[in-house]
Tab-separated table of C-alpha atoms in Angstrom:
chain	number	residue	atom	x	y	z
A	1500	MET	CA	0.093	0.284	-0.259
A	1501	LYS	CA	1.261	3.052	-0.624
A	1502	HIS	CA	0.178	6.576	0.449
A	1503	ASN	CA	-0.356	9.693	-1.669
A	1504	SER	CA	-0.173	13.458	-1.125
A	1505	TYR	CA	-0.596	16.339	-3.250
A	1506	PHE	CA	-1.417	20.154	-3.000
A	1507	ASP	CA	-0.393	20.793	0.730
A	1508	GLY	CA	-2.839	17.239	1.461
A	1509	LYS	CA	-5.233	18.656	-0.091
A	1510	VAL	CA	-5.484	15.324	-2.837
A	1511	GLN	CA	-4.640	12.382	-0.660
A	1512	SER	CA	-4.713	8.848	-2.054
A	1513	LEU	CA	-3.895	5.226	-1.013
A	1514	GLY	CA	-2.684	2.665	-3.878
A	1515	LEU	CA	-3.283	-0.883	-3.953
A	1516	ASN	CA	-2.245	-3.356	-6.609
A	1517	THR	CA	-5.955	-5.247	-7.690
A	1518	PRO	CA	-6.826	-8.589	-9.856
A	1519	GLU	CA	-7.446	-5.706	-12.886
A	1520	GLY	CA	-3.988	-3.480	-12.357
A	1521	TYR	CA	-2.763	-1.163	-10.223
A	1522	ALA	CA	-5.647	1.229	-8.611
A	1523	THR	CA	-5.965	4.412	-6.078
A	1524	ALA	CA	-8.910	5.635	-3.154
A	1525	GLY	CA	-8.377	9.030	-2.304
A	1526	VAL	CA	-10.320	11.763	-1.548
A	1527	ILE	CA	-10.061	15.943	-3.246
A	1528	GLU	CA	-10.761	18.768	-0.832
A	1529	PRO	CA	-12.640	21.909	-1.832
A	1530	GLY	CA	-10.537	23.578	-4.597
A	1531	GLN	CA	-8.877	23.824	-8.382
A	1532	TYR	CA	-6.052	21.376	-8.753
A	1533	SER	CA	-4.224	20.324	-12.499
A	1534	PHE	CA	-2.627	16.792	-12.983
A	1535	LYS	CA	-0.694	15.061	-15.517
A	1536	THR	CA	-1.071	11.480	-16.647
A	1537	ASP	CA	1.572	9.279	-17.449
A	1538	SER	CA	-0.771	6.229	-18.294
A	1539	GLU	CA	-4.879	6.251	-18.880
A	1540	GLU	CA	-6.800	6.827	-15.617
A	1541	ARG	CA	-10.021	6.062	-15.093
A	1542	MET	CA	-11.605	7.702	-12.088
A	1543	HIS	CA	-14.913	6.633	-10.544
A	1544	ILE	CA	-16.771	9.754	-8.660
A	1545	VAL	CA	-17.855	7.789	-4.936
A	1546	ALA	CA	-19.258	10.506	-3.304
A	1547	GLY	CA	-19.565	14.015	-4.091
A	1548	THR	CA	-19.392	15.814	-7.731
A	1549	LEU	CA	-16.286	16.418	-9.531
A	1550	LYS	CA	-16.074	19.227	-12.257
A	1551	VAL	CA	-13.317	17.753	-14.811
A	1552	LYS	CA	-11.862	19.466	-17.657
A	1553	LEU	CA	-10.461	17.279	-20.163
A	1554	PRO	CA	-8.208	17.634	-22.801
A	1555	GLY	CA	-9.989	19.477	-25.699
A	1556	ALA	CA	-13.084	19.198	-24.425
A	1557	ASP	CA	-15.082	21.740	-22.442
A	1558	TRP	CA	-15.853	20.834	-17.947
A	1559	GLN	CA	-17.915	18.470	-17.347
A	1560	SER	CA	-19.614	17.820	-13.638
A	1561	PHE	CA	-19.640	14.139	-12.672
A	1562	SER	CA	-21.339	12.953	-9.106
A	1563	ARG	CA	-21.161	9.802	-7.146
A	1564	GLY	CA	-21.777	6.638	-9.566
A	1565	GLN	CA	-20.135	8.468	-12.653
A	1566	PHE	CA	-17.373	7.947	-14.430
A	1567	PHE	CA	-14.132	9.218	-16.756
A	1568	VAL	CA	-11.519	8.340	-18.826
A	1569	VAL	CA	-8.271	10.693	-19.139
A	1570	PRO	CA	-5.699	9.509	-21.294
A	1571	ALA	CA	-2.038	8.454	-21.231
A	1572	LYS	CA	0.524	11.236	-21.694
A	1573	ALA	CA	-2.171	14.168	-20.842
A	1574	SER	CA	-2.728	17.337	-18.435
A	1575	PHE	CA	-6.239	17.790	-16.770
A	1576	GLU	CA	-8.119	20.165	-14.677
A	1577	VAL	CA	-10.518	19.001	-11.736
A	1578	GLU	CA	-12.481	21.028	-9.645
A	1579	ALA	CA	-14.232	20.309	-6.051
A	1580	ALA	CA	-17.118	22.608	-3.848
A	1581	ALA	CA	-16.916	20.053	-1.028
A	1582	ASP	CA	-14.960	17.151	-0.530
A	1583	VAL	CA	-15.162	13.795	-3.212
A	1584	ALA	CA	-14.004	10.432	-2.741
A	1585	TYR	CA	-12.797	9.076	-5.894
A	1586	LEU	CA	-11.588	5.682	-7.335
A	1587	CYS	CA	-8.638	5.562	-9.832
A	1588	HIS	CA	-7.618	2.671	-12.007
A	1589	TYR	CA	-4.958	2.529	-14.137
A	1590	LYS	CA	-3.995	0.858	-17.532
């Protein structure tokens, strides 16, 4: 298990190996953040609502039960008005 902390602790996750590959379970505190990917990421929202700006797209909102996919070697923006919990699977 690996602990990850970003943006002065406002985004944190625990990483683990699953039968489907590496994954993280995390929480995003209110704020706007920029991320870069090494591999494809499939982010499932577990609680809350996350606004996301994927490469070449407009801002979209994703809520509990929804997911989005970020391509490898890409940058994307997220914005949370309240705490958001997520699961992220890496390809």
